[in-house]
Coordinates of C-alpha atoms in Angstrom, one line a residue:
Chain A
M240 CA 7.7 -53.5 0.8
T241 CA 6.8 -50.6 3.0
Y242 CA 7.6 -47.0 2.3
F243 CA 7.8 -44.2 4.7
I244 CA 7.2 -40.9 2.9
D245 CA 7.7 -37.5 4.4
R246 CA 4.8 -35.4 3.1
R247 CA 5.4 -32.5 5.4
L248 CA 7.3 -30.7 2.6
N249 CA 4.4 -31.0 0.3
P250 CA 2.4 -27.8 -0.2
K251 CA -0.3 -27.1 2.3
G252 CA -3.3 -24.9 1.7
K253 CA -4.9 -27.4 -0.6
S254 CA -8.3 -26.1 0.4
L255 CA -7.6 -22.5 -0.3
G256 CA -9.7 -22.5 -3.4
N257 CA -12.6 -24.0 -1.5
R258 CA -12.2 -21.3 1.2
Q259 CA -12.5 -18.6 -1.5
R260 CA -15.6 -20.3 -2.8
F261 CA -17.0 -20.3 0.7
L262 CA -16.2 -16.6 1.3
R263 CA -17.7 -15.7 -2.1
R264 CA -20.9 -17.6 -1.2
A265 CA -21.4 -16.0 2.2
R266 CA -20.1 -12.6 1.0
A267 CA -23.1 -10.5 2.0
Q268 CA -23.1 -11.9 5.5
I269 CA -19.4 -11.7 5.9
R270 CA -19.4 -8.1 4.7
E271 CA -21.9 -7.2 7.3
A272 CA -20.0 -9.0 10.0
V273 CA -16.7 -7.4 9.0
Q274 CA -18.2 -3.9 9.0
K275 CA -19.7 -4.6 12.4
S276 CA -16.5 -5.9 13.9
L277 CA -14.5 -3.1 12.5
K278 CA -16.8 -0.5 13.9
D279 CA -15.4 -0.7 17.4
S280 CA -11.8 -1.5 16.7
A281 CA -8.8 0.6 16.3
V282 CA -7.3 1.4 12.9
A283 CA -4.0 -0.2 13.9
D284 CA -5.9 -3.4 14.3
I285 CA -7.3 -3.5 10.8
S286 CA -4.2 -5.3 9.6
K287 CA -4.7 -8.3 11.9
E288 CA -6.6 -11.5 11.5
R289 CA -10.1 -11.2 12.8
K290 CA -12.6 -13.5 14.1
I291 CA -15.9 -13.3 12.2
K292 CA -19.2 -14.6 13.3
I293 CA -22.0 -15.2 10.8
S294 CA -25.3 -17.0 11.2
T295 CA -25.4 -20.5 10.0
K296 CA -28.4 -19.7 7.8
G297 CA -26.4 -18.6 4.9
T298 CA -24.1 -21.6 5.0
R299 CA -26.7 -24.3 5.3
E300 CA -26.2 -27.1 2.9
P301 CA -29.0 -29.0 1.2
R302 CA -29.4 -32.5 2.5
F303 CA -31.4 -35.6 1.9
R304 CA -33.9 -36.5 4.6
L305 CA -36.8 -38.8 5.2
D306 CA -40.1 -38.1 3.6
P307 CA -41.9 -35.8 6.1
K308 CA -45.2 -37.5 5.3
S309 CA -44.0 -40.9 6.4
S310 CA -41.5 -39.9 9.1
G311 CA -43.9 -37.5 10.8
E312 CA -41.5 -34.5 10.7
R313 CA -43.6 -31.6 9.7
D314 CA -42.5 -28.0 9.4
F315 CA -45.5 -26.5 7.8
V316 CA -48.8 -25.3 9.2
M317 CA -52.1 -26.7 7.9
P318 CA -54.5 -24.2 6.4
G319 CA -57.2 -23.1 8.9
N320 CA -54.8 -23.2 11.8
K321 CA -55.2 -19.9 13.8
E322 CA -52.9 -20.8 16.7
F323 CA -49.5 -21.4 15.2
M324 CA -47.1 -19.8 12.8
P325 CA -44.4 -21.7 10.9
G326 CA -41.3 -21.8 13.1
D327 CA -43.2 -21.8 16.4
E328 CA -41.8 -24.0 19.0
I329 CA -43.9 -26.1 21.3
K330 CA -43.2 -25.4 24.9
K331 CA -41.7 -28.1 27.1
P332 CA -44.3 -29.7 29.3
P333 CA -44.0 -28.5 32.9
S334 CA -41.9 -30.7 35.0
G335 CA -43.6 -33.4 37.0
E336 CA -46.2 -34.1 34.4
G337 CA -44.1 -36.9 33.2
G338 CA -43.8 -36.2 29.5
H339 CA -41.1 -38.5 28.2
G340 CA -38.3 -36.6 26.5
K341 CA -37.8 -37.4 22.9
D342 CA -34.4 -38.1 21.4
A343 CA -32.2 -35.2 20.5
A344 CA -32.7 -33.4 17.2
D345 CA -30.9 -34.9 14.2
Y346 CA -29.1 -31.6 13.5
A347 CA -25.5 -31.9 14.6
E348 CA -25.0 -28.1 14.5
G349 CA -28.1 -26.5 15.7
E350 CA -28.7 -22.8 15.2
D351 CA -25.4 -21.5 16.5
D352 CA -23.4 -18.9 14.8
F353 CA -20.7 -20.0 12.5
E354 CA -17.4 -18.6 13.7
F355 CA -14.1 -18.6 11.8
V356 CA -10.9 -16.6 11.4
M357 CA -10.3 -14.3 8.4
S358 CA -6.8 -13.3 7.4
Q359 CA -5.8 -9.7 7.1
D360 CA -6.0 -9.7 3.3
E361 CA -9.5 -11.1 3.3
V362 CA -10.6 -8.5 5.8
L363 CA -9.1 -5.6 3.9
D364 CA -10.6 -6.8 0.7
I365 CA -14.0 -6.8 2.2
F366 CA -13.6 -3.5 3.9
F367 CA -12.4 -1.7 0.8
E368 CA -15.0 -3.3 -1.3
N369 CA -17.2 -0.7 -3.0
L370 CA -14.8 2.1 -2.1
E371 CA -13.0 4.1 -4.8
L372 CA -11.5 7.4 -5.6
P373 CA -14.3 9.5 -6.9
N374 CA -14.3 11.1 -10.3
L375 CA -11.2 9.2 -11.5
V376 CA -10.7 9.8 -15.2
R377 CA -8.4 8.2 -17.7
T378 CA -5.6 10.5 -18.3
T379 CA -3.5 10.5 -21.4
L380 CA -2.5 7.0 -22.5
K381 CA 0.7 8.1 -24.1
D382 CA 3.3 5.3 -24.1
T383 CA 1.9 3.4 -21.1
P384 CA 4.6 1.1 -20.0
N385 CA 1.9 -1.2 -18.6
R386 CA 1.4 -4.3 -20.7
L387 CA -0.3 -7.5 -19.7
W388 CA -0.1 -10.9 -21.3
K389 CA -3.6 -12.1 -22.0
R390 CA -4.9 -15.4 -23.2
A391 CA -5.9 -15.3 -26.8
G392 CA -7.4 -18.7 -27.6
I393 CA -5.7 -21.7 -29.1
T394 CA -3.4 -21.8 -32.1
T395 CA -1.9 -24.6 -34.3
S396 CA 1.7 -23.4 -33.8
G397 CA 3.6 -22.3 -30.8
S398 CA 6.3 -23.2 -28.4
P399 CA 6.2 -26.7 -26.9
S400 CA 6.0 -25.3 -23.4
Q401 CA 2.6 -23.8 -24.3
I402 CA 1.1 -27.0 -25.5
N403 CA -2.5 -27.5 -24.6
L404 CA -2.7 -31.2 -23.6
V405 CA -6.4 -31.4 -23.2
R406 CA -7.2 -30.0 -26.6
T407 CA -4.4 -32.0 -28.3
M408 CA -5.5 -35.3 -26.8
R409 CA -9.1 -34.5 -27.7
N410 CA -8.2 -33.9 -31.3
A411 CA -6.1 -37.0 -31.4
H412 CA -8.9 -39.1 -30.0
G413 CA -11.4 -37.7 -32.5
R414 CA -9.1 -38.4 -35.4
R415 CA -8.4 -41.9 -34.2
L416 CA -12.1 -42.6 -34.0
A417 CA -12.8 -41.1 -37.4
L418 CA -10.1 -43.0 -39.2
H419 CA -10.9 -46.3 -37.4
R420 CA -7.6 -47.0 -35.8
P421 CA -7.7 -50.5 -34.5
R422 CA -7.2 -50.8 -30.8
L423 CA -4.5 -53.0 -29.3
G424 CA -7.2 -55.2 -27.8
D425 CA -8.8 -55.8 -31.2
I426 CA -5.5 -56.9 -32.6
K427 CA -4.8 -59.2 -29.6
A428 CA -8.3 -60.8 -30.0
L429 CA -7.6 -61.5 -33.7
Q430 CA -4.2 -62.9 -32.8
E431 CA -5.8 -65.2 -30.2
K432 CA -8.4 -66.4 -32.6
L433 CA -5.7 -67.1 -35.1
D434 CA -3.6 -69.1 -32.6
L435 CA -6.6 -71.1 -31.6
L436 CA -7.4 -72.0 -35.3
E437 CA -3.8 -72.9 -36.1
R438 CA -3.6 -75.3 -33.2
E439 CA -6.7 -77.2 -34.4
E440 CA -6.3 -80.8 -35.6
P441 CA -7.0 -81.9 -38.2
L442 CA -6.7 -78.9 -40.4
T443 CA -9.9 -78.8 -42.6
E444 CA -10.3 -76.8 -45.7
N445 CA -12.8 -74.6 -43.9
T446 CA -10.4 -73.7 -41.2
R447 CA -7.7 -73.0 -43.7
V448 CA -9.9 -70.4 -45.4
K449 CA -10.7 -68.9 -42.0
I450 CA -7.0 -68.7 -41.1
A451 CA -6.2 -67.0 -44.4
S452 CA -8.9 -64.4 -43.9
L453 CA -7.9 -63.8 -40.3
K454 CA -4.2 -63.3 -41.3
E455 CA -5.3 -60.8 -43.9
A456 CA -7.4 -58.9 -41.4
L457 CA -4.6 -58.9 -38.9
A458 CA -2.1 -57.6 -41.5
K459 CA -4.6 -54.9 -42.4
A460 CA -5.2 -53.9 -38.8
N461 CA -1.5 -53.7 -38.1
A462 CA -0.9 -51.6 -41.2
R463 CA -3.7 -49.3 -40.3
R464 CA -2.3 -48.9 -36.8
K465 CA 0.9 -47.8 -38.3
W466 CA -0.7 -45.5 -40.8
V467 CA -3.1 -43.8 -38.3
G468 CA -0.8 -42.7 -35.5
F469 CA -1.8 -42.4 -31.9
I470 CA -0.9 -38.7 -32.1
D471 CA -0.2 -36.7 -35.1
P472 CA 1.2 -33.2 -35.7
V473 CA -2.2 -32.0 -36.9
D474 CA -3.7 -32.7 -33.5
V475 CA -1.3 -30.5 -31.6
R476 CA -2.7 -27.2 -30.2
Y477 CA -1.0 -24.5 -28.3
N478 CA -2.2 -21.9 -25.9
S479 CA -1.7 -18.5 -27.3
Y480 CA -1.1 -15.3 -25.5
T481 CA -0.9 -11.7 -26.7
E482 CA 0.4 -8.7 -25.1
Q483 CA -2.1 -5.9 -24.5
P484 CA -1.6 -2.4 -23.2
V485 CA -3.4 -1.7 -20.0
P486 CA -5.0 1.7 -19.7
T487 CA -3.9 3.3 -16.5
S488 CA -5.1 6.4 -14.8
Q489 CA -2.5 8.2 -12.9
A490 CA -3.5 9.8 -9.7
V491 CA -1.8 11.6 -6.8
M492 CA -3.1 12.1 -3.3
F493 CA -2.0 15.0 -1.3
C494 CA -2.3 14.4 2.4
L495 CA -2.2 17.7 4.3
M496 CA -2.0 17.4 8.1
D497 CA -1.9 20.0 10.8
V498 CA 0.6 19.2 13.4
S499 CA 0.6 22.5 15.2
G500 CA 0.5 23.0 18.9
S501 CA -3.3 23.4 19.0
M502 CA -3.6 19.8 17.8
G503 CA -3.2 17.7 21.0
E504 CA -1.7 14.3 21.0
R505 CA -5.2 12.8 20.7
E506 CA -6.1 14.9 17.7
K507 CA -2.8 14.1 16.0
D508 CA -3.3 10.4 16.7
L509 CA -6.8 10.5 15.1
A510 CA -5.6 12.3 12.1
K511 CA -2.7 9.9 11.7
R512 CA -5.0 6.9 12.0
F513 CA -7.2 8.4 9.2
Y514 CA -4.3 8.8 6.9
M515 CA -3.0 5.3 7.7
L516 CA -6.3 4.0 6.6
L517 CA -6.2 6.1 3.5
H518 CA -2.7 5.0 2.8
L519 CA -3.6 1.4 3.1
F520 CA -6.6 1.9 0.8
L521 CA -4.6 3.6 -1.9
R522 CA -1.7 1.1 -1.7
R523 CA -4.1 -1.8 -1.9
R524 CA -6.5 -0.7 -4.6
Y525 CA -4.5 1.6 -6.8
K526 CA -1.0 0.5 -7.7
K527 CA -0.3 3.7 -9.6
V528 CA -1.2 6.3 -7.1
D529 CA 1.4 8.7 -5.9
I530 CA 1.0 9.9 -2.3
V531 CA 2.5 13.2 -1.3
F532 CA 2.7 13.9 2.5
I533 CA 2.6 17.5 3.6
R534 CA 2.5 18.5 7.2
H535 CA 2.3 22.0 8.4
T536 CA 2.5 24.3 11.4
H537 CA 3.0 27.9 10.6
D538 CA 5.2 26.6 7.8
A539 CA 4.6 23.6 5.5
Q540 CA 7.0 20.9 4.4
E541 CA 6.9 17.8 2.3
V542 CA 7.9 14.8 4.3
D543 CA 8.2 11.1 3.6
E544 CA 5.8 8.4 4.9
H545 CA 7.8 7.6 7.9
E546 CA 8.2 11.1 9.1
F547 CA 4.6 11.9 8.4
F548 CA 3.3 9.1 10.6
Y549 CA 5.9 8.9 13.3
S550 CA 7.8 12.2 13.9
R551 CA 6.8 15.0 16.1
Q552 CA 6.8 18.7 15.5
S553 CA 5.0 21.7 16.9
G554 CA 4.4 25.3 16.2
G555 CA 1.8 27.9 15.3
T556 CA -0.9 27.3 12.7
I557 CA -1.2 28.8 9.2
V558 CA -3.2 26.4 7.1
S559 CA -2.7 28.3 3.9
T560 CA 1.0 27.4 3.8
A561 CA 0.0 23.8 3.3
L562 CA -2.1 24.8 0.3
D563 CA 0.7 26.9 -1.0
K564 CA 3.1 23.9 -0.7
M565 CA 0.6 21.6 -2.4
L566 CA 0.2 24.0 -5.4
E567 CA 3.9 24.3 -5.7
I568 CA 4.4 20.6 -5.8
Q569 CA 1.6 20.1 -8.2
R570 CA 3.0 22.7 -10.6
E571 CA 6.4 21.1 -10.4
R572 CA 5.5 17.4 -10.8
Y573 CA 1.8 16.7 -11.5
T574 CA 0.3 18.4 -14.5
T575 CA -3.4 18.2 -14.6
S576 CA -3.5 16.8 -18.1
D577 CA -1.7 13.6 -16.9
W578 CA -2.8 13.3 -13.4
N579 CA -5.9 13.0 -11.3
I580 CA -5.4 15.2 -8.3
Y581 CA -6.9 14.3 -4.9
A582 CA -6.4 16.0 -1.5
A583 CA -7.2 15.1 2.0
Q584 CA -6.8 17.6 4.7
A585 CA -7.0 17.1 8.5
S586 CA -7.0 19.8 11.0
D587 CA -8.6 20.8 14.3
G588 CA -10.2 23.8 12.6
Y589 CA -8.2 26.5 14.2
T590 CA -5.9 28.7 12.2
Q591 CA -4.4 32.1 12.6
S592 CA -7.2 34.7 12.4
G593 CA -7.7 35.9 8.8
D594 CA -6.0 32.8 7.4
A595 CA -9.3 31.0 6.9
R596 CA -10.4 33.6 4.5
R597 CA -7.2 33.3 2.5
C598 CA -7.7 29.5 2.5
V599 CA -11.1 29.8 1.0
E600 CA -9.9 32.2 -1.6
M601 CA -7.1 29.9 -2.6
L602 CA -9.4 26.9 -2.7
N603 CA -12.0 28.6 -4.8
A604 CA -9.6 30.2 -7.2
E605 CA -6.7 27.7 -7.5
V606 CA -7.0 24.4 -5.8
M607 CA -10.6 23.3 -6.5
P608 CA -10.3 23.8 -10.3
L609 CA -7.4 21.3 -10.3
C610 CA -8.8 18.7 -7.9
Q611 CA -11.0 15.7 -8.6
Y612 CA -11.9 15.5 -5.0
Y613 CA -11.0 17.3 -1.8
A614 CA -11.8 15.9 1.6
Y615 CA -11.6 18.0 4.7
I616 CA -11.6 16.1 8.0
E617 CA -12.0 18.1 11.1
I618 CA -10.7 16.5 14.3
L619 CA -12.7 17.6 17.4
D620 CA -12.7 16.5 20.9
E621 CA -15.9 14.9 22.1
R622 CA -17.0 18.0 24.1
E623 CA -16.7 20.1 21.1
M624 CA -18.6 17.6 19.1
E625 CA -21.6 18.1 21.4
V626 CA -21.3 21.9 21.2
F627 CA -21.1 21.8 17.4
A628 CA -23.8 19.3 17.0
S629 CA -25.2 21.0 13.9
E630 CA -23.3 21.1 10.7
D631 CA -23.6 24.8 10.5
S632 CA -21.8 25.7 13.6
G633 CA -18.1 25.0 14.1
A634 CA -14.7 26.4 14.4
E635 CA -13.4 29.1 12.1
L636 CA -12.1 26.9 9.4
W637 CA -15.1 24.7 9.4
R638 CA -17.5 27.6 8.8
A639 CA -15.2 28.9 6.1
Y640 CA -15.0 25.6 4.3
R641 CA -18.7 25.1 4.4
T642 CA -19.0 28.0 1.9
V643 CA -16.5 26.2 -0.4
A644 CA -18.5 23.0 -0.1
E645 CA -21.6 24.8 -1.3
L646 CA -19.8 26.0 -4.4
W647 CA -18.0 22.7 -5.3
P648 CA -19.8 19.4 -5.2
N649 CA -16.5 17.5 -5.1
F650 CA -15.5 19.2 -1.8
A651 CA -16.4 17.1 1.2
T652 CA -16.3 18.0 4.9
K653 CA -16.5 15.5 7.7
R654 CA -15.9 15.5 11.4
I655 CA -14.1 12.9 13.6
S656 CA -14.2 13.1 17.3
K657 CA -13.4 9.5 18.4
P658 CA -11.6 6.5 16.9
T659 CA -14.8 4.7 16.1
D660 CA -15.8 7.6 13.8
I661 CA -12.9 6.9 11.5
F662 CA -14.3 3.8 9.6
P663 CA -17.7 5.2 8.9
V664 CA -16.4 8.6 7.9
F665 CA -13.8 7.0 5.6
R666 CA -16.5 4.8 4.0
E667 CA -18.7 7.8 3.5
L668 CA -15.9 9.9 1.9
F669 CA -14.9 7.2 -0.6
K670 CA -18.2 5.5 -1.3
K671 CA -18.5 4.3 -4.8
A672 CA -20.9 6.4 -6.8
E673 CA -24.2 4.7 -7.6
A674 CA -24.1 3.3 -11.1
G675 CA -25.5 5.8 -13.5
Chain B
M152 CA 16.9 -59.7 27.7
T153 CA 15.6 -58.1 24.5
K154 CA 16.3 -54.5 23.7
L155 CA 13.5 -51.9 23.8
L156 CA 12.4 -50.5 20.5
F157 CA 12.4 -47.0 21.7
T158 CA 12.5 -45.1 24.9
E159 CA 12.0 -41.5 23.9
A160 CA 8.8 -39.7 23.0
E161 CA 10.4 -38.1 20.0
W162 CA 10.3 -40.1 16.8
D163 CA 12.5 -40.3 13.7
F164 CA 12.3 -42.4 10.6
A165 CA 14.7 -45.0 11.8
T166 CA 12.7 -45.6 14.9
L167 CA 9.5 -45.7 12.9
D168 CA 11.0 -48.3 10.7
R169 CA 12.2 -50.4 13.6
A170 CA 8.7 -50.3 15.2
Y171 CA 7.0 -51.0 11.9
K172 CA 9.2 -54.1 11.4
A173 CA 8.4 -55.4 14.9
I174 CA 4.7 -54.9 14.4
E175 CA 4.8 -56.6 11.0
E176 CA 6.5 -59.6 12.5
I177 CA 3.7 -60.0 15.0
A178 CA 0.9 -59.3 12.5
L179 CA 2.1 -61.5 9.7
G180 CA 4.0 -64.1 11.8
D181 CA 2.0 -64.7 14.9
L182 CA -1.5 -63.5 13.9
K183 CA -1.2 -64.6 10.2
L184 CA -3.0 -61.5 9.0
D185 CA -3.4 -60.9 5.3
V186 CA -2.8 -57.2 4.7
Y187 CA -2.2 -55.0 1.7
P188 CA 1.3 -53.5 1.2
N189 CA 1.6 -50.4 3.3
Q190 CA 2.6 -46.9 2.5
I191 CA 3.1 -44.7 5.5
E192 CA 3.2 -40.9 5.1
V193 CA 4.0 -38.3 7.7
I194 CA 2.0 -35.1 7.4
S195 CA 1.8 -31.8 9.3
S196 CA -1.2 -30.4 11.1
E197 CA -2.1 -28.0 8.3
Q198 CA -2.1 -30.9 5.9
M199 CA -4.2 -32.9 8.3
L200 CA -6.7 -30.0 8.3
D201 CA -6.6 -29.9 4.5
A202 CA -7.3 -33.7 4.5
Y203 CA -10.2 -33.2 6.9
S204 CA -11.9 -30.7 4.7
S205 CA -11.8 -33.0 1.7
L206 CA -13.3 -35.7 3.9
G207 CA -10.1 -37.7 4.1
M208 CA -9.9 -38.2 0.3
P209 CA -6.5 -37.5 -1.3
L210 CA -8.3 -35.7 -4.2
M211 CA -11.7 -34.1 -4.2
Y212 CA -13.6 -31.8 -6.4
N213 CA -13.8 -28.1 -5.4
H214 CA -16.9 -27.0 -3.5
W215 CA -17.7 -24.2 -1.1
S216 CA -18.9 -26.6 1.6
F217 CA -15.4 -28.0 2.0
G218 CA -14.2 -24.4 2.5
K219 CA -16.8 -24.0 5.3
L220 CA -15.7 -27.3 6.8
F221 CA -12.1 -26.2 6.7
A222 CA -12.9 -22.8 8.3
R223 CA -14.7 -24.5 11.1
E224 CA -12.1 -27.2 11.8
E225 CA -9.4 -24.7 11.7
T226 CA -11.2 -22.4 14.2
F227 CA -11.9 -25.3 16.5
Y228 CA -8.4 -26.6 16.3
R229 CA -6.8 -23.2 16.9
A230 CA -9.1 -22.4 19.8
G231 CA -8.2 -25.8 21.3
F232 CA -11.8 -27.1 21.2
S233 CA -10.8 -30.2 19.3
A234 CA -7.6 -32.1 18.7
L235 CA -6.7 -33.5 15.3
A236 CA -7.1 -37.1 14.3
Y237 CA -3.9 -39.1 15.0
E238 CA -4.1 -40.8 11.6
I239 CA -6.1 -41.1 8.4
V240 CA -6.2 -44.4 6.5
I241 CA -7.1 -44.9 2.9
N242 CA -7.9 -48.5 2.5
S243 CA -6.6 -49.0 -0.9
S244 CA -3.8 -51.2 -2.2
P245 CA -1.2 -50.1 -1.2
C246 CA -2.9 -49.0 2.0
I247 CA -2.0 -45.4 2.7
S248 CA -1.8 -44.2 6.3
Y249 CA -1.1 -40.6 7.2
L250 CA 0.6 -40.1 10.5
L251 CA 0.5 -36.7 12.2
E252 CA 3.9 -35.3 12.8
E253 CA 3.0 -34.1 16.3
N254 CA 2.3 -37.6 17.6
T255 CA 4.7 -39.1 20.1
M256 CA 6.6 -42.3 19.1
T257 CA 4.3 -44.4 21.2
M258 CA 1.4 -42.9 19.4
Q259 CA 3.0 -43.5 16.0
A260 CA 3.6 -47.2 16.9
L261 CA 0.0 -47.5 18.1
V262 CA -1.3 -45.9 15.0
M263 CA 0.7 -48.0 12.7
A264 CA -0.4 -51.2 14.4
H265 CA -4.0 -50.0 14.3
A266 CA -4.2 -48.5 10.9
A267 CA -1.6 -50.3 8.7
F268 CA -2.5 -53.9 9.8
R269 CA -6.1 -54.4 9.4
P270 CA -7.0 -57.7 7.7

């Protein structure tokens, strides 16, 4: 009888576990390759699959091979040899001298790079690895709604759906062994022996005694089998779970962006890309982070995600309005006792004259005491980047903010002038602090 | 005149069955082959890749090297450097043959004759 079975509906991705093992093993190399490949790609491309190339060295598998002494394959250098180093290759003899070519090497793969495709999630995981919000502290734990079921060992009572088969069967096996439960095979053997003796002709006295003793043994074995069950209630074990509260730290990220007329399309685009990356990072790594989007011209307003990234607006520039708005929202919704407060500000560094001083005053007096971390990103065009090569020179806001940075260690300033700057700057801003 | 078993490249289970019966008739009747009972399974290309990376075994322990194998096979297959095998056979009783769903009907008939009826 032949069956046709449609297995196409069966789950695929059976080797996903193996793939994760592989990624884990070659992690260091993959990390390097991902960073390298991200360096010259646009932020919008970060959420795409990506071809990764790593050297085969890290993925080499041990293998059995012939004894080098008897097969003549040597990859070591004898002491006293001054000419060669391990790994040297002997040059091909010049053509025409008639050296007979040897057979091809026995490696199937050679020394090529190993290339494979990584999914978006895998790339993001690697990219955001070792990045974190700095100075995050556990805020009040009052009635955290977050609870997680955690395994809590094995119990002797529980619901049948949580039965632990492996443990149960192991216990049953042990008990059967300890109480000498006769196997079915043993009983069958006894029975066969008995049948054989009973069929014997003529029946001697000796045989009769044997039959009697066999019958007794058989009855005993059968009784014991009944008495020592295959599985007994005392064998049964259940997986146990307990509910545990998960400590959470609440955090809010204020994204302040300058969308005034002085920011050209290019600058706005760079700023948006930076925030997109930040948004992706927070969404991925911190489930409990609130993000507040504030954009400003001469006037600041809180907007939603979509408007922040996609809508256009123009006008004059007063940076301090954004800070005002941020403080206002913070006072309304995010008390410092419950929330870690972060801010990221992007601007081209130009503001109404005199406003920079007001910004510095506000930062020093009101904003910085609240904030765990404040990142200021200045978007320059490449020409300006050359002019302001040194950290000390810069536009008005930059120079003003440098004074703040000197006072507060958790205030960071960075410059971006081209799309390729975004990834390194982002990594630098959110680098995990060294363990200490 | 006898009727053709199939004329289209597309296959379905009825045609597969018809072709299988015709092959069986020749193998057992004319050639007198002694074969195991057959179990023929249709799988998709992803499942074929999965089977590749576990060296064709239906079950295999977990190891990173299989992950590496899978990554390589997948990359090659997607880039068009290598085509997938048309079939994988496990010579057990019953003999399990995996047919790739992308094969044409001719290919399926060929594969069944080749894989399912080896003495």
